[in-house]
Each structure stands twice: as structure tokens, then as C-alpha cells.
């Protein structure tokens, strides 16, 4: 079976976040299961390959689009749209022509699908949402899967742009791609794909409610019979403390982990005697920073050290920098992208904090478990599917969970976690238990293969 993975980003070609990791790793595991998988994405700056064909799209007149390939992936080449510094925008905001960029991308992909035979096309996020619509419109004999990685990002654009889609106005209705007077690319993917997936079972249920549905809960409930929650995995070829070249020292047990903590705290000038609370995250309100900054003074008073790596919303970044100035030797705030430091935080921290307001899946908690770093999470989305409250009597569970999204609830959970940390034998056992959990892509890849086969045989 031949599968096309259509995505706006994928490792190693282009990355802004977890979507690229998913689309880089999952095809490898699907290939191991006997499927033939090819990536299709825009040809951004720095992507190499050879031109293999031209396709012609009707987009403000006939346009000839070059298709490149490196033998593993296909790239839609349109330099005016994709040879830019950022994938979707700059620090000043989204590119104002993202509608045009990803409409042209979708039309070029469908032209490519007419030339290169695939059995299933697997589309990812709003940037690819038009593709299932076009496949249905042009009657192509291809099954489609559409994956929602984060429902908060939908690709909404003003109705004035509708003529450029080159489709009939019949599509612009509440039953189609109209959304409160706008065009909605994500809604197109949900409605016209043969199957819709999202990245954890709990998130698949949550997005059918007003609290998490971002206005699309009614649509998702209507199409719930084709909605599947398949948990993301992580790539243990990259995230493995036994052979990770980026950490201070490989390890398989708690004793080895403590050596990494000693090295990390030494590098960051933190007190190694305190429990170290780590975060590697996009810095945004959705990720829990709105409640974190309200109690960070209290957390540090509890005797924690805190290390953060990430970048994002300026308001929170500035607040966190002020905390760092106020607590020298106890907090390290690193506003940047640093792959090596990320690995070292996972390896050297005692706890990994993910207080997200909502979290479709989350990869950080799975990575932290592999490194024996105990997760402390808000019970939502994929966090609820992967982190289970620790019982110090039975030693069951793998982390600490707070049910209510509030600074007080998070602080109470951190207080309890600190008491467990002070029981060194129990905490060492908890850390080593975490390392035994398997959240690799193996199981998830099998679920996707079964879904592809179900669609293909239908």
C-alpha cells in the first residue's frame, strides 16, 4: 500500500514544532510495517532535490509549478511563496498571504496525485485541509485521512478570498467550509476526509465539547463516527538515555541519572541539593504559563530549583526573566532553541512540569518518562492518557497529576511531589519505573496501518 504524507513541515526538512517530529518519525515506523510512504511538503529554503516534473494549477490564471524530489519526499516549488525565512510567518506575526500559499500548495499536491499513484493520502493540520475537498471534487480514487494536531489553529480567512479556491459557492455553507462568515481550512479537512484522527483518545473526546472545540465541536460531533484518537509516540532512536550523544553521560538507572543532574546544575549554576523542576516548552498561556507565573515564587520557596528552555509570548518571557534575576542560583531561564540543552534538561531534571490548559497529545511527558524524569501534569488530552498518579504504597503510576486547572491545584501537587522526592528510595524507584514505559511509535503505527487498510478495503 502506498501512502502520501502531506504536511507543512517534517524533520529533517523543516521544523517549527512537534508536528515536524511526528511527520518525520511516523513514516519510518509505517515503512517498517511494510507500507510505502512518501512525504509531500513545500520546498522551503535549504531543501535540496531534483526537479522531476511540472504541474499546472488554476490559481489567478494558469500557473506552472515545479515538483522536486530527493527520492524520499516530494516538494512543491514556488519560490515567491516558500523561499522565506519562516514557514508560516515571522516574529511580527503570520504571513498575510498564508491563504494564497497553502491554497496553491493544496492545488499543486492534487495535481501531483493525478500523476503519481497513491492508495491513501494522509494530510496534517489546517495547511493541508483543502486537499480532501479537492480530491472529492475532482473524483480521484484515493482515500484520505486528516489529522488534527491542534484544533486551536484552523486556517481562517475572509470570504473575499473565496474565488481563489476555484470551487463552486455551494461549498461555502454551514455544512461546508463556511465558519462564522469566514473560510475555514481545518473544517474542510474534517468534512471531506474519509477519516479524521487526532493525537490522543482523550483529546478526541474533549474536542467535541464547547470547552475544547474552538467553535467546531458541533462539526466534530456530527462526524464522530469517522473520528479516531490515536496517541502520538516518540522516536526512541533520538530520545534514549542509554545512547544519547547530547547528554552528559549515558545511563540506564537512577544512579546514572543523578550524574546528569550534577553536571546540569553545575553548568547552569544551580543548587544540586534541591529537587530540579524542568520545562522544555513553547512559552504561551495555553502551556500553563498563565497559572505558573502566579505561584512561581511559592514553588521556589518550596525549595525547588527551576530550569526552563523555550521561546514564545513576550509577556511571559519578560516575567520569567524577572524571576531569574530575583532568584540567582535557583532558576535558569533560557529563551532560545537549543537541542543539546533540551536533551540535558530531560536527562538532568528530577521532575518535568507540563501544566497545559489543553494538550492534544504532548511529547515532553513521554520523553521525560524515558529519561526517568517524573512528569507533573494537568489532567487533559494526551497528558491524561500517558501520566498516571503515583501511589507510594503500591508504587503504581508514573507521575503527579492535578485535575483542576488553577495555580492552587498545581502548587498543591508540587508540594506533594516534593514530599515523595524527600523519600529517596521511593523516588529512585519511581524514576526507574518511568524509564520502563513504552511510548514508541510502534503501537501507534500499527493503529494507523489498520485504519489505512480499513479505508482501502471499504
Short mmCIF file of C-alpha atoms in Angstrom, two decimals:
data_model
loop_
_atom_site.label_atom_id
_atom_site.label_comp_id
_atom_site.label_asym_id
_atom_site.label_seq_id
_atom_site.Cartn_x
_atom_site.Cartn_y
_atom_site.Cartn_z
CA UNK A 1 0.00 0.00 0.00
CA UNK A 2 1.33 3.43 -0.99
CA UNK A 3 0.78 6.30 1.43
CA UNK A 4 1.34 10.01 0.78
CA UNK A 5 2.10 12.00 3.92
CA UNK A 6 1.19 15.62 3.14
CA UNK A 7 2.41 18.07 5.75
CA UNK A 8 3.56 21.68 6.05
CA UNK A 9 6.67 20.52 7.96
CA UNK A 10 8.66 17.38 8.71
CA UNK A 11 12.04 16.51 10.14
CA UNK A 12 14.67 16.68 8.70
CA UNK A 13 13.42 19.16 6.08
CA UNK A 14 11.61 21.88 8.05
CA UNK A 15 10.51 22.30 11.64
CA UNK A 16 8.71 24.74 13.92
CA UNK A 17 7.35 22.25 16.46
CA UNK A 18 6.10 18.78 17.32
CA UNK A 19 4.25 18.35 14.01
CA UNK A 20 7.61 18.07 12.24
CA UNK A 21 8.77 15.39 14.68
CA UNK A 22 5.60 13.38 14.14
CA UNK A 23 5.75 13.60 10.35
CA UNK A 24 9.44 12.77 10.37
CA UNK A 25 9.18 9.72 12.64
CA UNK A 26 5.83 8.06 11.92
CA UNK A 27 6.60 7.31 8.23
CA UNK A 28 9.73 5.41 9.32
CA UNK A 29 7.68 3.11 11.54
CA UNK A 30 4.98 2.70 8.88
CA UNK A 31 7.68 1.70 6.42
CA UNK A 32 8.88 -0.92 8.91
CA UNK A 33 5.35 -2.37 8.78
CA UNK A 34 5.62 -2.86 5.01
CA UNK A 35 3.97 0.32 3.73
CA UNK A 36 5.47 2.58 1.08
CA UNK A 37 5.39 6.12 2.46
CA UNK A 38 6.38 9.34 0.71
CA UNK A 39 6.34 12.83 2.20
CA UNK A 40 4.93 15.81 0.30
CA UNK A 41 5.67 19.32 1.59
CA UNK A 42 6.57 22.80 0.34
CA UNK A 43 10.11 23.37 -0.89
CA UNK A 44 11.30 25.79 1.77
CA UNK A 45 14.70 27.46 1.95
CA UNK A 46 17.54 24.96 2.11
CA UNK A 47 15.59 21.94 0.84
CA UNK A 48 17.52 20.20 -1.90
CA UNK A 49 16.39 17.78 -4.61
CA UNK A 50 15.97 17.49 -8.35
CA UNK A 51 13.12 18.72 -10.47
CA UNK A 52 11.07 15.75 -11.68
CA UNK A 53 8.02 17.37 -13.30
CA UNK A 54 5.86 20.43 -13.72
CA UNK A 55 2.19 20.62 -12.78
CA UNK A 56 -0.25 23.32 -13.80
CA UNK A 57 -2.74 24.87 -11.38
CA UNK A 58 -5.57 27.34 -11.96
CA UNK A 59 -4.77 29.98 -9.38
CA UNK A 60 -5.38 33.52 -10.55
CA UNK A 61 -4.68 32.22 -14.03
CA UNK A 62 -2.74 29.15 -15.10
CA UNK A 63 0.47 28.71 -13.11
CA UNK A 64 3.20 26.17 -13.77
CA UNK A 65 4.56 24.68 -10.52
CA UNK A 66 7.74 22.63 -10.35
CA UNK A 67 7.84 19.43 -8.30
CA UNK A 68 11.17 18.42 -6.81
CA UNK A 69 12.18 15.16 -5.14
CA UNK A 70 15.13 13.74 -3.22
CA UNK A 71 13.92 10.15 -3.61
CA UNK A 72 12.13 10.11 -0.24
CA UNK A 73 9.92 13.16 -0.45
CA UNK A 74 8.21 15.41 -2.98
CA UNK A 75 8.50 19.18 -2.71
CA UNK A 76 6.14 21.79 -4.19
CA UNK A 77 8.41 24.54 -5.51
CA UNK A 78 7.08 28.08 -5.73
CA UNK A 79 9.87 30.39 -4.57
CA UNK A 80 7.70 33.51 -4.20
CA UNK A 81 5.69 31.70 -1.52
CA UNK A 82 8.08 29.28 0.14
CA UNK A 83 11.63 30.58 -0.12
CA UNK A 84 11.27 32.63 3.06
CA UNK A 85 12.88 32.87 6.47
CA UNK A 86 9.90 31.40 8.36
CA UNK A 87 7.46 28.64 7.47
CA UNK A 88 4.25 30.45 8.39
CA UNK A 89 5.38 33.90 9.47
CA UNK A 90 7.92 35.92 11.41
CA UNK A 91 8.15 37.24 14.95
CA UNK A 92 5.83 40.03 13.81
CA UNK A 93 3.04 37.53 13.05
CA UNK A 94 1.65 35.25 10.35
CA UNK A 95 2.38 35.96 6.70
CA UNK A 96 -0.58 37.91 5.27
CA UNK A 97 -0.66 35.65 2.20
CA UNK A 98 -0.89 32.29 4.01
CA UNK A 99 -4.27 31.74 2.33
CA UNK A 100 -2.65 32.01 -1.10
CA UNK A 101 0.43 29.99 -0.10
CA UNK A 102 -1.44 26.94 1.16
CA UNK A 103 -4.25 27.09 -1.40
CA UNK A 104 -1.63 26.90 -4.14
CA UNK A 105 0.16 24.13 -2.21
CA UNK A 106 -3.06 22.09 -1.96
CA UNK A 107 -3.87 22.52 -5.66
CA UNK A 108 -0.33 21.53 -6.67
CA UNK A 109 -0.46 18.44 -4.42
CA UNK A 110 -3.71 17.30 -6.02
CA UNK A 111 -2.14 17.74 -9.47
CA UNK A 112 0.80 15.63 -8.30
CA UNK A 113 -1.62 12.94 -7.06
CA UNK A 114 -3.05 12.71 -10.57
CA UNK A 115 0.44 11.82 -11.85
CA UNK A 116 1.81 9.65 -9.02
CA UNK A 117 -0.40 6.84 -7.75
CA UNK A 118 -1.14 6.59 -4.00
CA UNK A 119 -3.73 4.50 -2.20
CA UNK A 120 -4.15 6.75 0.84
CA UNK A 121 -3.31 10.42 1.33
CA UNK A 122 -2.68 11.37 4.96
CA UNK A 123 -2.98 15.14 5.49
CA UNK A 124 -1.79 17.03 8.56
CA UNK A 125 -3.23 20.23 10.06
CA UNK A 126 -5.05 23.18 8.53
CA UNK A 127 -2.42 23.90 5.88
CA UNK A 128 -3.49 20.68 4.10
CA UNK A 129 -7.22 20.87 4.87
CA UNK A 130 -8.27 21.72 1.32
CA UNK A 131 -6.72 18.56 -0.15
CA UNK A 132 -9.54 16.13 0.85
CA UNK A 133 -12.04 18.63 -0.60
CA UNK A 134 -10.19 18.84 -3.93
CA UNK A 135 -9.78 15.05 -4.08
CA UNK A 136 -13.55 14.65 -3.68
CA UNK A 137 -14.31 17.48 -6.13
CA UNK A 138 -12.15 16.01 -8.88
CA UNK A 139 -13.29 12.43 -8.25
CA UNK A 140 -9.86 10.97 -7.59
CA UNK A 141 -9.94 7.35 -6.43
CA UNK A 142 -7.85 7.98 -3.30
CA UNK A 143 -8.81 7.57 0.34
CA UNK A 144 -7.96 10.45 2.67
CA UNK A 145 -7.05 10.75 6.35
CA UNK A 146 -6.90 14.16 8.01
CA UNK A 147 -5.09 14.58 11.33
CA UNK A 148 -5.81 17.45 13.71
CA UNK A 149 -2.67 18.16 15.73
CA UNK A 150 -4.09 21.22 17.48
CA UNK A 151 -7.65 22.40 16.97
CA UNK A 152 -6.71 25.89 18.12
CA UNK A 153 -5.08 26.56 14.74
CA UNK A 154 -7.71 26.41 11.99
CA UNK A 155 -6.68 28.45 8.97
CA UNK A 156 -9.50 31.03 8.95
CA UNK A 157 -9.59 33.55 6.12
CA UNK A 158 -12.05 36.22 4.90
CA UNK A 159 -14.76 35.25 2.44
CA UNK A 160 -13.43 37.80 -0.08
CA UNK A 161 -10.70 35.31 -0.91
CA UNK A 162 -13.14 32.51 -1.77
CA UNK A 163 -12.93 32.86 -5.61
CA UNK A 164 -9.23 31.91 -5.50
CA UNK A 165 -10.18 28.43 -4.22
CA UNK A 166 -11.55 27.69 -7.70
CA UNK A 167 -14.57 25.82 -6.32
CA UNK A 168 -18.32 26.44 -6.50
CA UNK A 169 -20.05 28.72 -3.97
CA UNK A 170 -22.08 25.65 -2.97
CA UNK A 171 -19.13 24.73 -0.75
CA UNK A 172 -19.48 27.96 1.23
CA UNK A 173 -22.31 26.93 3.59
CA UNK A 174 -22.51 25.99 7.27
CA UNK A 175 -22.49 22.35 6.10
CA UNK A 176 -19.34 23.12 4.08
CA UNK A 177 -16.28 25.28 4.73
CA UNK A 178 -18.08 28.41 5.95
CA UNK A 179 -17.32 29.26 9.60
CA UNK A 180 -18.90 32.38 11.14
CA UNK A 181 -18.66 34.12 7.78
CA UNK A 182 -15.07 33.04 7.12
CA UNK A 183 -13.38 30.27 5.14
CA UNK A 184 -12.05 27.52 7.42
CA UNK A 185 -9.37 25.19 6.01
CA UNK A 186 -9.42 22.86 9.03
CA UNK A 187 -13.19 22.44 8.76
CA UNK A 188 -12.71 21.44 5.11
CA UNK A 189 -10.38 18.64 6.19
CA UNK A 190 -12.82 17.41 8.83
CA UNK A 191 -15.81 17.33 6.49
CA UNK A 192 -14.28 15.96 3.30
CA UNK A 193 -11.71 13.45 4.58
CA UNK A 194 -12.71 9.78 4.75
CA UNK A 195 -11.31 9.54 8.28
CA UNK A 196 -10.28 12.17 10.82
CA UNK A 197 -7.74 11.47 13.53
CA UNK A 198 -6.35 13.41 16.40
CA UNK A 199 -3.35 12.73 18.55
CA UNK A 200 -4.78 11.15 21.70
CA UNK A 201 -8.01 9.37 22.70
CA UNK A 202 -8.87 11.90 25.43
CA UNK A 203 -8.36 14.87 23.10
CA UNK A 204 -10.67 13.22 20.53
CA UNK A 205 -13.41 13.27 23.17
CA UNK A 206 -12.60 16.73 24.50
CA UNK A 207 -12.78 18.49 21.14
CA UNK A 208 -16.43 17.50 20.88
CA UNK A 209 -17.21 19.83 23.82
CA UNK A 210 -17.56 23.64 23.88
CA UNK A 211 -14.62 23.97 26.30
CA UNK A 212 -12.12 22.49 23.84
CA UNK A 213 -13.90 22.60 20.47
CA UNK A 214 -12.96 26.17 19.41
CA UNK A 215 -16.34 26.50 17.73
CA UNK A 216 -16.03 23.24 15.79
CA UNK A 217 -17.45 20.94 18.48
CA UNK A 218 -20.74 20.59 16.61
CA UNK A 219 -19.00 19.62 13.38
CA UNK A 220 -16.78 17.10 15.18
CA UNK A 221 -19.76 15.59 16.97
CA UNK A 222 -21.62 15.29 13.67
CA UNK A 223 -18.69 13.40 12.14
CA UNK A 224 -17.70 11.46 15.28
CA UNK A 225 -18.23 8.11 13.53
CA UNK A 226 -15.12 8.78 11.45
CA UNK A 227 -13.12 10.43 14.27
CA UNK A 228 -10.29 8.44 15.86
CA UNK A 229 -7.96 9.30 18.72
CA UNK A 230 -4.56 7.71 18.09
CA UNK A 231 -1.85 8.57 20.57
CA UNK A 232 1.35 10.03 19.18
CA UNK A 233 4.62 8.33 20.01
CA UNK A 234 8.24 9.38 20.32
CA UNK A 235 11.25 8.23 18.37
CA UNK A 236 13.49 6.24 20.68
CA UNK A 237 16.25 6.39 18.11
CA UNK A 238 16.60 10.04 19.16
CA UNK A 239 15.26 10.03 22.72
CA UNK A 240 17.11 7.31 24.60
CA UNK A 241 19.32 7.94 27.65
CA UNK A 242 21.22 4.73 27.00
CA UNK A 243 22.92 6.15 23.90
CA UNK A 244 22.00 9.84 23.70
CA UNK A 245 25.12 11.68 22.45
CA UNK A 246 23.82 15.06 23.65
CA UNK A 247 23.58 14.31 27.38
CA UNK A 248 26.49 14.39 29.81
CA UNK A 249 26.67 10.64 30.38
CA UNK A 250 24.55 7.71 29.11
CA UNK A 251 22.58 5.87 31.78
CA UNK A 252 20.10 3.09 32.47
CA UNK A 253 19.26 3.72 36.13
CA UNK A 254 18.71 6.40 38.74
CA UNK A 255 22.37 6.47 39.79
CA UNK A 256 23.39 7.40 36.25
CA UNK A 257 20.62 9.98 36.07
CA UNK A 258 21.93 11.70 39.22
CA UNK A 259 25.29 12.21 37.49
CA UNK A 260 23.49 14.10 34.71
CA UNK A 261 21.71 16.24 37.28
CA UNK A 262 25.02 17.09 38.91
CA UNK A 263 26.51 18.13 35.56
CA UNK A 264 23.42 20.14 34.52
CA UNK A 265 23.17 22.06 37.77
CA UNK A 266 26.90 22.78 37.60
CA UNK A 267 26.58 24.12 34.03
CA UNK A 268 23.56 26.30 34.90
CA UNK A 269 24.94 27.39 38.30
CA UNK A 270 22.02 25.88 40.21
CA UNK A 271 21.94 24.18 43.63
CA UNK A 272 22.18 20.41 43.06
CA UNK A 273 20.87 19.67 46.56
CA UNK A 274 17.37 20.89 45.68
CA UNK A 275 14.86 18.97 43.51
CA UNK A 276 15.18 20.25 39.95
CA UNK A 277 11.97 21.09 38.11
CA UNK A 278 12.43 21.26 34.32
CA UNK A 279 10.37 22.61 31.44
CA UNK A 280 11.04 22.49 27.69
CA UNK A 281 8.10 24.26 26.12
CA UNK A 282 6.64 26.87 23.86
CA UNK A 283 6.11 29.80 26.23
CA UNK A 284 2.39 30.57 25.95
CA UNK A 285 -0.71 30.78 28.08
CA UNK A 286 -2.03 27.52 26.62
CA UNK A 287 1.04 25.75 28.01
CA UNK A 288 0.14 26.79 31.58
CA UNK A 289 2.36 29.84 31.96
CA UNK A 290 -0.64 31.93 32.99
CA UNK A 291 -1.00 29.89 36.19
CA UNK A 292 2.72 29.20 36.61
CA UNK A 293 3.79 32.83 36.99
CA UNK A 294 1.18 33.31 39.73
CA UNK A 295 2.83 30.74 42.02
CA UNK A 296 6.44 30.58 40.85
CA UNK A 297 7.55 32.48 43.97
CA UNK A 298 5.81 29.83 46.09
CA UNK A 299 7.35 26.98 44.07
CA UNK A 300 10.82 28.35 44.63
CA UNK A 301 10.03 28.84 48.33
CA UNK A 302 9.25 25.12 48.47
CA UNK A 303 12.98 24.59 47.82
CA UNK A 304 12.76 23.67 44.14
CA UNK A 305 15.25 24.77 41.53
CA UNK A 306 13.67 25.54 38.16
CA UNK A 307 15.08 25.38 34.63
CA UNK A 308 13.16 26.49 31.54
CA UNK A 309 14.03 26.26 27.85
CA UNK A 310 11.78 27.70 25.16
CA UNK A 311 10.54 30.80 23.40
CA UNK A 312 7.17 32.35 22.74
CA UNK A 313 4.91 35.12 24.01
CA UNK A 314 6.85 38.20 25.06
CA UNK A 315 4.68 38.91 28.11
CA UNK A 316 5.58 35.62 29.77
CA UNK A 317 9.20 35.72 28.62
CA UNK A 318 9.71 39.09 30.33
CA UNK A 319 8.03 37.91 33.53
CA UNK A 320 10.24 34.82 33.64
CA UNK A 321 13.40 36.85 33.11
CA UNK A 322 12.50 38.95 36.16
CA UNK A 323 12.12 35.79 38.23
CA UNK A 324 15.56 34.66 37.07
CA UNK A 325 17.08 37.96 38.24
CA UNK A 326 15.36 37.63 41.62
CA UNK A 327 16.46 34.06 42.33
CA UNK A 328 20.10 33.60 41.28
CA UNK A 329 21.30 30.05 41.82
CA UNK A 330 17.75 28.71 41.91
CA UNK A 331 16.24 29.44 38.49
CA UNK A 332 17.63 29.30 34.95
CA UNK A 333 15.52 30.83 32.16
CA UNK A 334 16.74 30.14 28.61
CA UNK A 335 14.70 31.96 25.95
CA UNK A 336 16.01 30.19 22.85
CA UNK A 337 16.07 27.00 20.81
CA UNK A 338 18.86 24.68 21.96
CA UNK A 339 18.61 20.98 21.07
CA UNK A 340 21.53 19.94 23.26
CA UNK A 341 20.21 21.78 26.32
CA UNK A 342 16.77 20.26 25.76
CA UNK A 343 18.22 16.74 25.95
CA UNK A 344 20.21 17.67 29.03
CA UNK A 345 17.16 19.10 30.81
CA UNK A 346 15.25 15.89 30.16
CA UNK A 347 18.18 13.86 31.48
CA UNK A 348 19.18 16.07 34.42
CA UNK A 349 15.88 17.21 35.92
CA UNK A 350 14.12 15.36 38.72
CA UNK A 351 10.65 16.48 37.63
CA UNK A 352 9.23 17.68 34.30
CA UNK A 353 6.39 20.22 34.52
CA UNK A 354 3.59 20.35 31.92
CA UNK A 355 0.69 22.40 33.34
CA UNK A 356 -1.00 22.87 29.95
CA UNK A 357 -4.54 24.21 29.87
CA UNK A 358 -5.13 21.81 26.99
CA UNK A 359 -2.67 19.46 25.32
CA UNK A 360 -3.72 17.47 22.25
CA UNK A 361 -1.02 14.89 22.91
CA UNK A 362 2.23 16.26 24.26
CA UNK A 363 5.61 14.72 23.58
CA UNK A 364 7.50 16.21 26.52
CA UNK A 365 5.92 13.97 29.12
CA UNK A 366 6.73 10.85 27.07
CA UNK A 367 10.32 11.94 26.59
CA UNK A 368 10.68 12.75 30.27
CA UNK A 369 9.42 9.29 31.21
CA UNK A 370 12.04 7.64 29.02
CA UNK A 371 14.71 9.65 30.85
CA UNK A 372 13.33 8.81 34.29
CA UNK A 373 12.26 12.41 34.87
CA UNK A 374 8.96 12.30 36.73
CA UNK A 375 6.19 14.28 34.98
CA UNK A 376 3.89 16.68 36.84
CA UNK A 377 0.91 17.46 34.59
CA UNK A 378 -2.58 18.88 34.32
CA UNK A 379 -5.04 16.09 33.53
CA UNK A 380 -6.02 16.92 29.96
CA UNK A 381 -5.67 15.49 26.44
CA UNK A 382 -2.69 13.24 25.86
CA UNK A 383 -1.33 14.05 29.31
CA UNK A 384 -4.31 12.20 30.81
CA UNK A 385 -3.59 9.22 28.53
CA UNK A 386 0.08 8.87 29.46
CA UNK A 387 0.65 10.10 33.04
CA UNK A 388 -0.94 8.22 35.93
CA UNK A 389 -0.91 9.30 39.58
CA UNK A 390 1.84 7.67 41.62
CA UNK A 391 0.92 5.57 44.65
CA UNK A 392 3.85 5.37 47.11
CA UNK A 393 2.34 2.26 48.77
CA UNK A 394 1.90 0.09 45.68
CA UNK A 395 4.48 2.01 43.60
CA UNK A 396 1.96 2.03 40.75
CA UNK A 397 1.80 5.06 38.47
CA UNK A 398 4.41 7.24 36.83
CA UNK A 399 3.87 10.85 37.84
CA UNK A 400 1.80 13.52 39.58
CA UNK A 401 -1.48 14.84 38.20
CA UNK A 402 -3.71 17.79 39.11
CA UNK A 403 -7.31 17.73 37.90
CA UNK A 404 -8.28 21.39 38.29
CA UNK A 405 -6.60 23.98 36.10
CA UNK A 406 -5.60 26.51 38.73
CA UNK A 407 -2.39 27.81 40.32
CA UNK A 408 -3.51 26.48 43.71
CA UNK A 409 -4.09 22.95 42.42
CA UNK A 410 -0.73 22.90 40.66
CA UNK A 411 1.04 24.19 43.77
CA UNK A 412 -0.58 21.54 45.99
CA UNK A 413 0.61 18.84 43.58
CA UNK A 414 4.15 20.23 43.62
CA UNK A 415 4.10 20.20 47.43
CA UNK A 416 3.10 16.52 47.41
CA UNK A 417 5.74 15.68 44.77
CA UNK A 418 8.35 17.30 46.98
CA UNK A 419 7.43 15.00 49.88
CA UNK A 420 7.97 11.96 47.64
CA UNK A 421 11.29 13.35 46.44
CA UNK A 422 12.47 13.54 50.06
CA UNK A 423 11.90 9.76 50.37
CA UNK A 424 14.95 8.91 48.30
CA UNK A 425 14.43 5.15 47.99
CA UNK A 426 10.83 5.54 46.84
CA UNK A 427 11.69 8.39 44.48
CA UNK A 428 14.55 6.38 42.93
CA UNK A 429 12.11 3.51 42.33
CA UNK A 430 9.60 5.90 40.76
CA UNK A 431 12.26 7.32 38.45
CA UNK A 432 13.33 3.87 37.29
CA UNK A 433 9.69 2.80 36.83
CA UNK A 434 9.22 5.77 34.50
CA UNK A 435 12.06 4.54 32.28
CA UNK A 436 10.20 1.27 31.61
CA UNK A 437 7.15 2.82 29.92
CA UNK A 438 6.97 2.31 26.15
CA UNK A 439 5.53 5.21 24.18
CA UNK A 440 7.39 4.46 20.97
CA UNK A 441 5.73 4.83 17.59
CA UNK A 442 5.39 1.04 17.19
CA UNK A 443 1.86 0.73 18.60
CA UNK A 444 0.57 3.95 17.02
CA UNK A 445 1.95 2.97 13.60
CA UNK A 446 0.01 -0.30 13.79
CA UNK A 447 -3.19 1.63 14.52
CA UNK A 448 -2.62 3.88 11.51
CA UNK A 449 -1.88 0.89 9.28
CA UNK A 450 -5.14 -0.74 10.38
CA UNK A 451 -7.03 2.47 9.62
CA UNK A 452 -5.46 2.77 6.16
CA UNK A 453 -6.37 -0.84 5.37
CA UNK A 454 -9.95 -0.33 6.60
CA UNK A 455 -10.37 2.66 4.29
CA UNK A 456 -8.63 0.99 1.36
CA UNK A 457 -10.76 -2.15 1.57
CA UNK A 458 -14.04 -0.27 2.04
#
